[in-house]
XYZ file of C-alpha atoms in Angstrom:
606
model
C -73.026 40.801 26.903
C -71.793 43.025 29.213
C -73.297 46.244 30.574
C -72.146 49.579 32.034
C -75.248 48.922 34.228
C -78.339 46.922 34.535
C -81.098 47.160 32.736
C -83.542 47.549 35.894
C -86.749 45.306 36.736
C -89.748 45.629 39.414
C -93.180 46.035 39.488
C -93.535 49.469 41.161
C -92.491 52.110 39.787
C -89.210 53.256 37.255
C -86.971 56.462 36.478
C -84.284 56.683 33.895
C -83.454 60.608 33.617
C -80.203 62.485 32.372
C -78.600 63.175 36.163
C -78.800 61.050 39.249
C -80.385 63.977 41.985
C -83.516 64.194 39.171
C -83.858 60.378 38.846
C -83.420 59.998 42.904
C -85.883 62.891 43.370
C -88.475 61.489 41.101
C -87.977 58.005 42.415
C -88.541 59.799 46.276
C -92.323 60.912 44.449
C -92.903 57.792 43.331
C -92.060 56.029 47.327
C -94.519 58.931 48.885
C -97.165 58.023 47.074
C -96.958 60.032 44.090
C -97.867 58.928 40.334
C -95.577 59.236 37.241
C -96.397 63.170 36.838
C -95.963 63.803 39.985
C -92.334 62.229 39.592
C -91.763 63.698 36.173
C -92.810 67.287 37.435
C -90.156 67.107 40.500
C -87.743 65.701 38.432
C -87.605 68.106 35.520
C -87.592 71.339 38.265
C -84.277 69.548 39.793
C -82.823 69.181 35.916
C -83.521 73.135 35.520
C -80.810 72.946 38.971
C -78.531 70.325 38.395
C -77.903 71.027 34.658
C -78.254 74.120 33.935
C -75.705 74.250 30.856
C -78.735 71.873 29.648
C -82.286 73.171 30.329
C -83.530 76.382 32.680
C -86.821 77.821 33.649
C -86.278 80.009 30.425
C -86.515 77.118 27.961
C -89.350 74.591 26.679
C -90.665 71.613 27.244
C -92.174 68.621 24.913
C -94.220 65.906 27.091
C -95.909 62.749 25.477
C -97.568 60.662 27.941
C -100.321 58.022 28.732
C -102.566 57.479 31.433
C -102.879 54.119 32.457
C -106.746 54.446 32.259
C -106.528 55.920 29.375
C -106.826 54.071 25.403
C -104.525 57.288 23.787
C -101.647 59.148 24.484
C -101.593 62.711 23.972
C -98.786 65.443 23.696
C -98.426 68.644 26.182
C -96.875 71.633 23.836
C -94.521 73.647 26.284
C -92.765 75.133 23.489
C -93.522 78.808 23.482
C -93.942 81.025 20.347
C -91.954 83.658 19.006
C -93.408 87.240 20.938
C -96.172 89.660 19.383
C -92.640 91.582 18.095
C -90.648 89.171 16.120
C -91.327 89.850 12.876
C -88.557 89.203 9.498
C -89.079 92.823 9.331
C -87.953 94.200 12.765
C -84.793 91.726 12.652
C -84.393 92.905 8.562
C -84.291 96.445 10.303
C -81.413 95.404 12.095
C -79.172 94.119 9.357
C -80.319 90.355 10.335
C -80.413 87.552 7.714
C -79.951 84.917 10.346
C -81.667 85.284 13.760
C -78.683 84.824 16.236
C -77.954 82.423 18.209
C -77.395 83.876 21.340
C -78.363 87.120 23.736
C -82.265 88.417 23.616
C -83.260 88.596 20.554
C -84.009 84.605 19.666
C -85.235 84.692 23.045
C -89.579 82.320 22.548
C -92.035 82.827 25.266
C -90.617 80.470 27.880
C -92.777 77.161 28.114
C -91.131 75.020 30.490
C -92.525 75.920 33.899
C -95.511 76.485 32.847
C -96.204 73.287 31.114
C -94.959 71.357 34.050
C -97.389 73.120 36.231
C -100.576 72.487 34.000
C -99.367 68.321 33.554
C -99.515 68.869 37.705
C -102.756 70.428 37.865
C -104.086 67.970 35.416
C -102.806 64.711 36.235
C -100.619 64.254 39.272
C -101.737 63.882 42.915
C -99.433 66.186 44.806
C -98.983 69.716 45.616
C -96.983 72.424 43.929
C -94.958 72.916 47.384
C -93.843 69.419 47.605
C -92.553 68.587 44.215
C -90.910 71.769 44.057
C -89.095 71.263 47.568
C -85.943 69.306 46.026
C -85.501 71.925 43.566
C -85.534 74.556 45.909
C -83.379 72.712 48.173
C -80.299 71.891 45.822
C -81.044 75.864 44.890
C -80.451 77.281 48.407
C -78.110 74.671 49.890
C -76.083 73.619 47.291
C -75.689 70.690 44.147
C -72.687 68.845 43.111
C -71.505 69.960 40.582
C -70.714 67.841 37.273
C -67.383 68.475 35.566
C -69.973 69.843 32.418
C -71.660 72.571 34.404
C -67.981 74.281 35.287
C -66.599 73.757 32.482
C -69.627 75.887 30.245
C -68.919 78.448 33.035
C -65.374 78.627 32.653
C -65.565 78.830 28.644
C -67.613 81.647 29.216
C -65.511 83.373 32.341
C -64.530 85.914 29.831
C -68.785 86.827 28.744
C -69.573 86.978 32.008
C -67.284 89.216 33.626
C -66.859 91.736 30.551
C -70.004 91.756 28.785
C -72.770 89.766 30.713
C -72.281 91.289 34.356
C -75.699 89.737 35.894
C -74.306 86.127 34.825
C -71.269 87.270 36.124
C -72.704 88.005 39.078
C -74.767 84.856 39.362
C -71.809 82.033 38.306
C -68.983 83.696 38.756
C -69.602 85.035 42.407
C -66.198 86.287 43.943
C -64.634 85.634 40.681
C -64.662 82.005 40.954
C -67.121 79.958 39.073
C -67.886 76.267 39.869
C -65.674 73.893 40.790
C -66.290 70.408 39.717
C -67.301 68.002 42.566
C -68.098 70.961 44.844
C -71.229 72.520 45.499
C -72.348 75.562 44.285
C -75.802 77.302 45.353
C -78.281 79.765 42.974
C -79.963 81.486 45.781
C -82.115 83.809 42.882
C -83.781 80.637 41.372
C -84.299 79.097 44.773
C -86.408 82.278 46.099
C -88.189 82.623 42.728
C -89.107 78.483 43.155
C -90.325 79.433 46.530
C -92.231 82.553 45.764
C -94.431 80.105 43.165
C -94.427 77.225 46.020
C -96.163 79.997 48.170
C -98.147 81.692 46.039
C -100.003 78.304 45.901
C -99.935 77.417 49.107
C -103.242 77.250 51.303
C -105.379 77.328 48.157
C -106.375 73.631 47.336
C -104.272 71.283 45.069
C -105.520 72.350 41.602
C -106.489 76.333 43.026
C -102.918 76.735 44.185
C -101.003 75.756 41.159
C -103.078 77.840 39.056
C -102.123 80.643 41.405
C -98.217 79.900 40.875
C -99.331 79.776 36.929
C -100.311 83.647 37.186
C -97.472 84.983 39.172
C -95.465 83.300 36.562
C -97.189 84.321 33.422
C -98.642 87.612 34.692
C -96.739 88.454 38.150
C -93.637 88.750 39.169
C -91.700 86.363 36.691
C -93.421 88.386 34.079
C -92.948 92.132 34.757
C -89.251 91.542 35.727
C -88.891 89.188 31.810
C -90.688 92.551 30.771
C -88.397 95.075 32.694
C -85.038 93.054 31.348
C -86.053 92.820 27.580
C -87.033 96.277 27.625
C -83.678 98.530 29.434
C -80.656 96.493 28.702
C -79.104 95.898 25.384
C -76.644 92.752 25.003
C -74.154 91.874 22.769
C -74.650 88.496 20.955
C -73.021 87.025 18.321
C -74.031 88.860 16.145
C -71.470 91.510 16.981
C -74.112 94.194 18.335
C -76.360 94.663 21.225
C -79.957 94.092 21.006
C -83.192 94.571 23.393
C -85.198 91.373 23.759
C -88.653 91.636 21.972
C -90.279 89.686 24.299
C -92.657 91.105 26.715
C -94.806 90.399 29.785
C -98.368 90.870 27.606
C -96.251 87.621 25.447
C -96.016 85.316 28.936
C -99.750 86.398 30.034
C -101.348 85.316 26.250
C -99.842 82.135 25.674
C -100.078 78.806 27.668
C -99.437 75.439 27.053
C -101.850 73.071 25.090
C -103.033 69.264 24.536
C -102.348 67.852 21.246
C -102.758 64.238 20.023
C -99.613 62.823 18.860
C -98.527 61.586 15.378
C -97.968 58.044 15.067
C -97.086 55.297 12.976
C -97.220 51.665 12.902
C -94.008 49.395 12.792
C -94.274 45.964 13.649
C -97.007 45.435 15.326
C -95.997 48.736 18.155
C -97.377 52.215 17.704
C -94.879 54.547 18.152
C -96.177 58.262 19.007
C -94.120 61.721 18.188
C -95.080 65.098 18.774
C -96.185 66.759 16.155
C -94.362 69.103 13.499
C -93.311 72.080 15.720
C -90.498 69.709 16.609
C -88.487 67.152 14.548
C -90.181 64.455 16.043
C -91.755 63.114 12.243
C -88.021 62.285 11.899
C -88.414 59.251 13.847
C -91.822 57.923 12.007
C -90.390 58.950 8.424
C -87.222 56.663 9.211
C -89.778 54.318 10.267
C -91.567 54.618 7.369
C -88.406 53.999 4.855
C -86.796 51.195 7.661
C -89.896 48.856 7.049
C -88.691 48.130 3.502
C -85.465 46.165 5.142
C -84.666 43.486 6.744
C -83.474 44.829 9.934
C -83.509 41.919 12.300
C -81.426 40.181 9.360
C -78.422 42.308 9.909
C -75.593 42.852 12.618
C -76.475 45.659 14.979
C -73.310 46.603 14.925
C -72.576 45.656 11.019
C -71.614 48.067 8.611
C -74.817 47.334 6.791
C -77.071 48.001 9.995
C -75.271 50.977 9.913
C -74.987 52.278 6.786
C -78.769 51.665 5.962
C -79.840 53.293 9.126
C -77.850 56.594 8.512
C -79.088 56.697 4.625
C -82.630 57.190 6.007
C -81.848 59.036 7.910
C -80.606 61.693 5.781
C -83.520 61.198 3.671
C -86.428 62.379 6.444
C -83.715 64.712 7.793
C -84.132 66.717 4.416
C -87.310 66.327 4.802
C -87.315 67.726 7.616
C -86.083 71.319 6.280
C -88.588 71.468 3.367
C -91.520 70.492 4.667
C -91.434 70.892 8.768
C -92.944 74.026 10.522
C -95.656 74.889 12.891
C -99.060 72.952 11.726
C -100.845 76.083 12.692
C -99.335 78.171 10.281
C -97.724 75.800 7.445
C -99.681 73.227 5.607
C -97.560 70.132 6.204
C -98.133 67.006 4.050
C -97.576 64.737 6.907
C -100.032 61.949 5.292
C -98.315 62.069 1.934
C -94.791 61.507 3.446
C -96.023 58.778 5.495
C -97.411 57.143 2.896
C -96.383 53.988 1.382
C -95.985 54.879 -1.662
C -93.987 58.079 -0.960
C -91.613 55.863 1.188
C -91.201 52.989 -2.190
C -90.163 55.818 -3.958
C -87.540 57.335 -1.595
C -86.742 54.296 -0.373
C -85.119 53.534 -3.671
C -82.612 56.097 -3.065
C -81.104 54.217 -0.526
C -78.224 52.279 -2.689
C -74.947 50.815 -1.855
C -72.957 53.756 -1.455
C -73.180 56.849 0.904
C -75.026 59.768 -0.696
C -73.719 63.256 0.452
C -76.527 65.066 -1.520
C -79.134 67.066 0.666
C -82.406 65.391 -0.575
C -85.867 66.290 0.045
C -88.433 64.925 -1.333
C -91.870 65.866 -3.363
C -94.778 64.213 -1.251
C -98.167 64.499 -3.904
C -96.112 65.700 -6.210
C -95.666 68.987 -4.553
C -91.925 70.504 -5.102
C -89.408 71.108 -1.563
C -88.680 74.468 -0.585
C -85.472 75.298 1.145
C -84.273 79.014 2.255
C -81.579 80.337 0.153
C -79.075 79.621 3.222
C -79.665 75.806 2.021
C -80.545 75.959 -1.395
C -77.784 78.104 -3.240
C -74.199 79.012 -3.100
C -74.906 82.357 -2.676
C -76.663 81.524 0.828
C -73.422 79.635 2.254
C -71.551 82.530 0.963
C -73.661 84.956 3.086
C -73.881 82.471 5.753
C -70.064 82.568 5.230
C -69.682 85.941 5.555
C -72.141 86.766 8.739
C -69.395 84.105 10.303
C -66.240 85.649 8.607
C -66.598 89.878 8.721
C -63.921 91.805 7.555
C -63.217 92.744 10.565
C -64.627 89.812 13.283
C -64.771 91.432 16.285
C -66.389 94.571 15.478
C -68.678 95.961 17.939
C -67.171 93.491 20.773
C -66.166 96.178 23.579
C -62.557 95.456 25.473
C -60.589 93.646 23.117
C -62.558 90.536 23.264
C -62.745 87.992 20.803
C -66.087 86.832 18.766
C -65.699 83.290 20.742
C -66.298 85.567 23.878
C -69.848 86.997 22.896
C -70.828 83.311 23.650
C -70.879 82.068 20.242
C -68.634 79.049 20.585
C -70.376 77.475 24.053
C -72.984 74.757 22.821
C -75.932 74.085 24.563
C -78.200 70.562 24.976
C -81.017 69.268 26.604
C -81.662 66.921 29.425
C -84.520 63.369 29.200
C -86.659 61.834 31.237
C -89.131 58.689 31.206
C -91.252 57.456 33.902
C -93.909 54.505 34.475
C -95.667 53.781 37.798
C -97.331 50.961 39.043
C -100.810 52.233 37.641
C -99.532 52.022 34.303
C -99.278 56.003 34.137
C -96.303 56.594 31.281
C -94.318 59.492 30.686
C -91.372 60.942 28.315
C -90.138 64.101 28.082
C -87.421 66.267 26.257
C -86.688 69.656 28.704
C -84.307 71.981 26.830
C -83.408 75.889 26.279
C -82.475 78.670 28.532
C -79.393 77.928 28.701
C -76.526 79.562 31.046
C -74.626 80.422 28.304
C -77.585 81.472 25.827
C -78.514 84.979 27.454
C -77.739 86.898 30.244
C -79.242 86.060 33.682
C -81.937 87.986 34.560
C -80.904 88.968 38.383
C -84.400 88.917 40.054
C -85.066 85.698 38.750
C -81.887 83.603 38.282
C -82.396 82.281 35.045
C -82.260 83.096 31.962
C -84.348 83.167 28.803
C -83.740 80.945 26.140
C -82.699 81.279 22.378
C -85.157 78.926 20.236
C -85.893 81.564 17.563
C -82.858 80.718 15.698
C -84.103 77.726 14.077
C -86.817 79.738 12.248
C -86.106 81.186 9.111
C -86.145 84.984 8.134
C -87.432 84.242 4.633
C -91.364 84.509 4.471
C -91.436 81.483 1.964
C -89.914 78.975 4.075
C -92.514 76.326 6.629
C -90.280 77.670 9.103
C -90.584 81.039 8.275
C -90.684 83.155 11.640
C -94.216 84.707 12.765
C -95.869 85.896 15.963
C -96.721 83.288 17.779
C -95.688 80.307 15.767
C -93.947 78.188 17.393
C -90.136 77.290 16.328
C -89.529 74.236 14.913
C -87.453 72.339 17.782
C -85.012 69.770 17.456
C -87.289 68.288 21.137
C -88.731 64.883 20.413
C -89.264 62.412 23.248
C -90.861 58.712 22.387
C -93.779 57.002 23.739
C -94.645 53.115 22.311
C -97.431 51.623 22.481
C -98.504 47.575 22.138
C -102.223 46.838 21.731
C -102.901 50.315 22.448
C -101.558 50.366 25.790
C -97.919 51.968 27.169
C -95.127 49.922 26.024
C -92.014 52.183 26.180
C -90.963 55.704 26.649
C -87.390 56.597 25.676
C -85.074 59.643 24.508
C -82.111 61.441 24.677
C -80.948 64.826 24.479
C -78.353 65.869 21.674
C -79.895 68.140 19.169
C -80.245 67.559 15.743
C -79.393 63.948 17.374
C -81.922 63.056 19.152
C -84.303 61.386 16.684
C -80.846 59.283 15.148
C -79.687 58.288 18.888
C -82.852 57.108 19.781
C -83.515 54.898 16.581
C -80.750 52.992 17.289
C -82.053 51.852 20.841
C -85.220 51.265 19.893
C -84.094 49.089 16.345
C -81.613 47.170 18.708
C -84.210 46.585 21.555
C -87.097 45.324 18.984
C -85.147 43.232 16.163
C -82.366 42.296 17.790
C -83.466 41.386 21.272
C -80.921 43.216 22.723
C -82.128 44.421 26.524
C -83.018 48.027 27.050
C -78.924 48.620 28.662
C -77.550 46.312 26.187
C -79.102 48.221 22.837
C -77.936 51.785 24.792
C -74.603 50.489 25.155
C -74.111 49.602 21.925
C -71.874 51.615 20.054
C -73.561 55.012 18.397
C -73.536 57.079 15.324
C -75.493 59.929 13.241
C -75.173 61.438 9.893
C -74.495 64.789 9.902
C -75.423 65.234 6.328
C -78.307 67.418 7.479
C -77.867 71.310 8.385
C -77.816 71.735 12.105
C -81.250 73.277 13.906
C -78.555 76.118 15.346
C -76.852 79.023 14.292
C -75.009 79.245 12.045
C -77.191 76.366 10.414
C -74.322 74.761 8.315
C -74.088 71.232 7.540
C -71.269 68.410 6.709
C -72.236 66.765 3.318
C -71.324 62.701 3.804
C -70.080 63.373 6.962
C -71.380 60.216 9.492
C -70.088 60.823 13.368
C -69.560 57.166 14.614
C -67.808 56.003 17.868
C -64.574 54.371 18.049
C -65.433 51.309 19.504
C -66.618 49.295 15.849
C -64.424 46.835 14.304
C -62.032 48.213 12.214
C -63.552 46.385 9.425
C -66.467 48.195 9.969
C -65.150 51.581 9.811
C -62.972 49.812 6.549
C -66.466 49.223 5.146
C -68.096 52.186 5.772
C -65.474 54.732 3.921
C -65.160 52.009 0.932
C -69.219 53.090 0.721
C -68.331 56.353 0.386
C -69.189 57.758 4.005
C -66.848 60.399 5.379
C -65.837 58.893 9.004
C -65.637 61.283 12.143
C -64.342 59.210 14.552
C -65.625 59.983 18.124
C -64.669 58.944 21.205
C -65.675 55.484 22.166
C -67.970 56.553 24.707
C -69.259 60.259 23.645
C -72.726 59.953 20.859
C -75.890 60.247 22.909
C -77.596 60.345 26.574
C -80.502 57.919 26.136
C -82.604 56.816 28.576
C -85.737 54.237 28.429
C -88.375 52.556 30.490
C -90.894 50.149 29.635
C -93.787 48.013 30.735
C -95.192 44.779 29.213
C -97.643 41.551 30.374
C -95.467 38.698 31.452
C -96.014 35.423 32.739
C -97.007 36.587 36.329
C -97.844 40.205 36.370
C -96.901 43.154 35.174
C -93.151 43.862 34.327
C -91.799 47.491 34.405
C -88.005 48.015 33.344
C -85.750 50.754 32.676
C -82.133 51.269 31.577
C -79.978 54.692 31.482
C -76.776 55.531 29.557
C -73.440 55.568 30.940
C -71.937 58.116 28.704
C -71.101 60.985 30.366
C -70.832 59.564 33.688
C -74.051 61.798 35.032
C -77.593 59.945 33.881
C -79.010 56.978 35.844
C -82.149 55.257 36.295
C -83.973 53.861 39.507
C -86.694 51.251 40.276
C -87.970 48.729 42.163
């Protein structure tokens, strides 16, 4: 069939990643000498550059990998915790029965750099000053920039100038923000990239990056996080200004940890998630219900490939909101809804018509909670209502309007995979701080990010917030393995998304033998049955997003089932990206593939 692109083969090394300067830099790594981390590291620090609507220093960062000398992959947690502070009391003292979705307050210690420093220390080859050099480049001199990156400025021209002066300052310099297909430079984030590049400079490999590591988590990142949260007060959507509750003592107590994965076999692979501080069971729970069809039996781009694919979906998506939460602070019965005989009984629900009921299940017998936003009218009335005041732009100064407080300017994430020669394997899911979530923070040049808002402020709830617990993020990259070894990484950025996007590459690449490119290419849906991760949490009962690019008889099909059709355009649902690596007759073969969509992700090899 044919293909936007490729799918890539070699035997040296491959990069698929969600913007071409990342995959080029990491590629570079991978030509110096450098290993998979090494080429993950430097690519994820130009991502925080290059797409900044996407991912920042401020945000967090998932990474499941294996070493090629290794028998297991494991899971690096750089998703930091809600601050000592955030307690549902303090935000019930402030008239809160959501946690906003914007400004300081849903602001989590910020995991990203930190974690990509300690999978440096631990398993690449090269120093801090050298994989951070592209970053700081495209910083100082200047990236092109994609049509995306001005056009989140320009929705939020109006934020900036009137109500979030230091990100007025920062993207809107002169008054002009920028300009697609010119370059634009962020000389703060540059000089705070260098001041980590030379605070581990002349100390050893492993000496100097844990130098870096304390002047970000107890230097000068930290006091000026400290010094921002604590003097200004910013309007987010909410309506009223808030101080940030995170603090300096937060950054210097936390830091990124190992974890083994959570898997599950599917024919004859062993595919590995992160564990339940993200959505990541998602993907093994429709795994789990997906054995009990005949997948390789239907048309990958049928109406019944489809429809039976988005009905799991929905199942472990409700799932997901009864059950999910941090493991360290909610008992989740990930065994029981793995379980065969869980999935026979849900499994059953799947019938020949589209459900649009929100249905979680009871895994050993044990009855789904859901927070009253969810589980009664009276929730979507409040949840109406903290949307909808009497008066909807109260407390916004200058006559600006409640889409101006940057309420209205979504966020995503940025993906990338990696394999090297040595058999080294890695996937990983960068998201959060946002331009558009929070102010800038002037000495710095990035922002903090906003992943708070998917906990809930009701105490009863697995996602309940706490200090320290970590939210429960949408952030699930992918790692296969065959025979124990590293197959395929894969992923995609898109939210509540990610888990449905990335199903339908890997169910097109394994029963259908579809080639990585051909099974992204593919045309893409998701259900959207499920309430979204974000504020203001709501959800679309029935509702299934699909591309316009079926056969009409397929879309025919699909609403005489009962599913309510959101036709998208033909080239708009997902950003994956995969690589892979597998025996063949004559050595070792190493592929990867990128998705066109978007016009900005790309993969390299050789």
């Amino acid at each position: 069939m044919f293909t936007t692109r490729p799918e890539l083969k070699g035997s040296f090394g491959m990069i698929a990643s969600t913007h071409w300067l990342a995959t080029a830099v990491g590629m570079a790594m991978l030509e110096r000498g450098g290993n998979a981390f090494d080429a993950a590291v430097a690519a994820g620090f130009v991502l925080h550059v290059a797409e900044p609507h996407m991912n920042g220093p401020g945000g967090d960062l998932p990474v499941i990998f294996q070493r090629g000398d290794a028998d297991r992959a494991e899971v690096l947690c750089g998703q930091g915790p809600a601050p000592a502070g955030a307690t549902i009391a303090r935000f019930r003292e402030l008239g809160l029965d959501i946690i906003p979705g914007t400004g300081l307050l849903p602001a989590a210690i910020p995991g990203a750099v930190d974690a990509w420093l300690v999978l440096l220390r631990d398993h690449g080859t090269m120093d801090l000053g050298e994989v951070l050099a592209p970053a700081i480049g495209y910083a100082r001199d200047g990236f092109p920039v994609h049509q995306a990156v001005a056009a989140a400025v320009e929705q939020c021209r109006a934020t900036f100038r009137d109500v979030w002066p230091t990100s007025g300052a920062q993207w809107l310099p002169g008054g002009e923000g920028p300009r697609a297909g010119g370059f634009f430079r962020l000389p703060a984030l540059a000089a705070t990239y260098q001041r980590l590049a030379d605070a581990a400079g002349g100390s050893g490999r492993q000496a100097g990056i844990e130098a870096a590591r304390r002047a970000w988590r107890e230097g000068f990142v930290a006091e000026a996080i400290d010094r921002f949260c604590r003097e200004e007060e910013i309007l987010d959507v909410s309506g009223r200004r808030h101080r940030g509750l995170l603090t300096g003592d937060d950054l210097g107590r936390w830091q990124p940890a190992y974890e083994a994965p959570l898997t599950v076999d599917y024919h004859g692979l062993t595919v590995a998630k992160t564990r339940t501080w993200t959505q990541g069971l998602v993907f093994l729970q429709q795994l789990a219900l997906l054995k009990g069809f005949d997948i390789a039996a239907m048309d990958p781009a049928g109406a019944d490939f489809v429809h039976t694919v988005a009905e799991c979906a929905k199942l472990a998506m409700a799932d997901r909101e009864a059950w999910y939460g941090d493991p360290d602070f909610a008992d989740v019965p990930v065994e029981a809804l793995l379980s065969e005989a869980y999935n026979a009984e849900r499994r059953a629900l799947v019938g020949a018509d589209a459900s649009h009921d929100f249905r979680p299940g009871a895994p050993d017998g044990r009855q789904p909670y859901l927070p009253a936003f969810l589980d009664h009218a009276e929730g979507q009335r409040r949840m109406e209502a903290n949307l909808t005041p009497s008066d909807p732009n109260a407390g916004l100064p200058g006559g600006l309007e409640r889409r101006d407080s940057g309420a209205m300017v979504d966020g995503d994430t940025v993906h990338l995979d990696v394999v090297d020669r040595w058999g080294n394997m890695v996937s990983a899911t960068p998201s959060g701080g946002w331009l558009q979530s929070s102010p800038t923070i002037p000495e710095l040049g990035f922002c903090l990010g906003t992943r708070l808002q998917m906990l809930w402020l009701d105490e009863n709830s697995p996602s309940a917030l706490a200090p320290g617990k970590r939210p429960r993020s949408t952030l699930t990259p992918t790692l296969v393995q065959r025979e124990g070894r590293p197959w395929m990484a894969l992923g995609t950025p898109g939210g509540d998304q990610q888990d449905q996007w990335t199903m339908l590459l890997f169910l097109r690449h394994l029963h259908h033998g579809l080639n990585l490119q051909e099974a992204i290419d593919l045309p893409a849906f998701h259900s959207a049955n499920a309430p979204t991760s974000f504020w203001p949490r709501t959800r679309q009962p029935g509702v299934l997003v699909i591309e316009d690019r079926f056969d009409e008889a397929v879309f025919a099909e699909l609403e005489r089932r009962g599913h309510i059709l959101e036709r998208k355009h033909p080239w708009s649902l997902g950003r994956l990206a995969a690589v892979k690596r597998s025996e063949e007759t004559g050595g070792t073969m190493l592929r990867a593939a990128c998705n066109a969509r978007y016009m900005q992700g790309y993969a390299a090899g050789r």
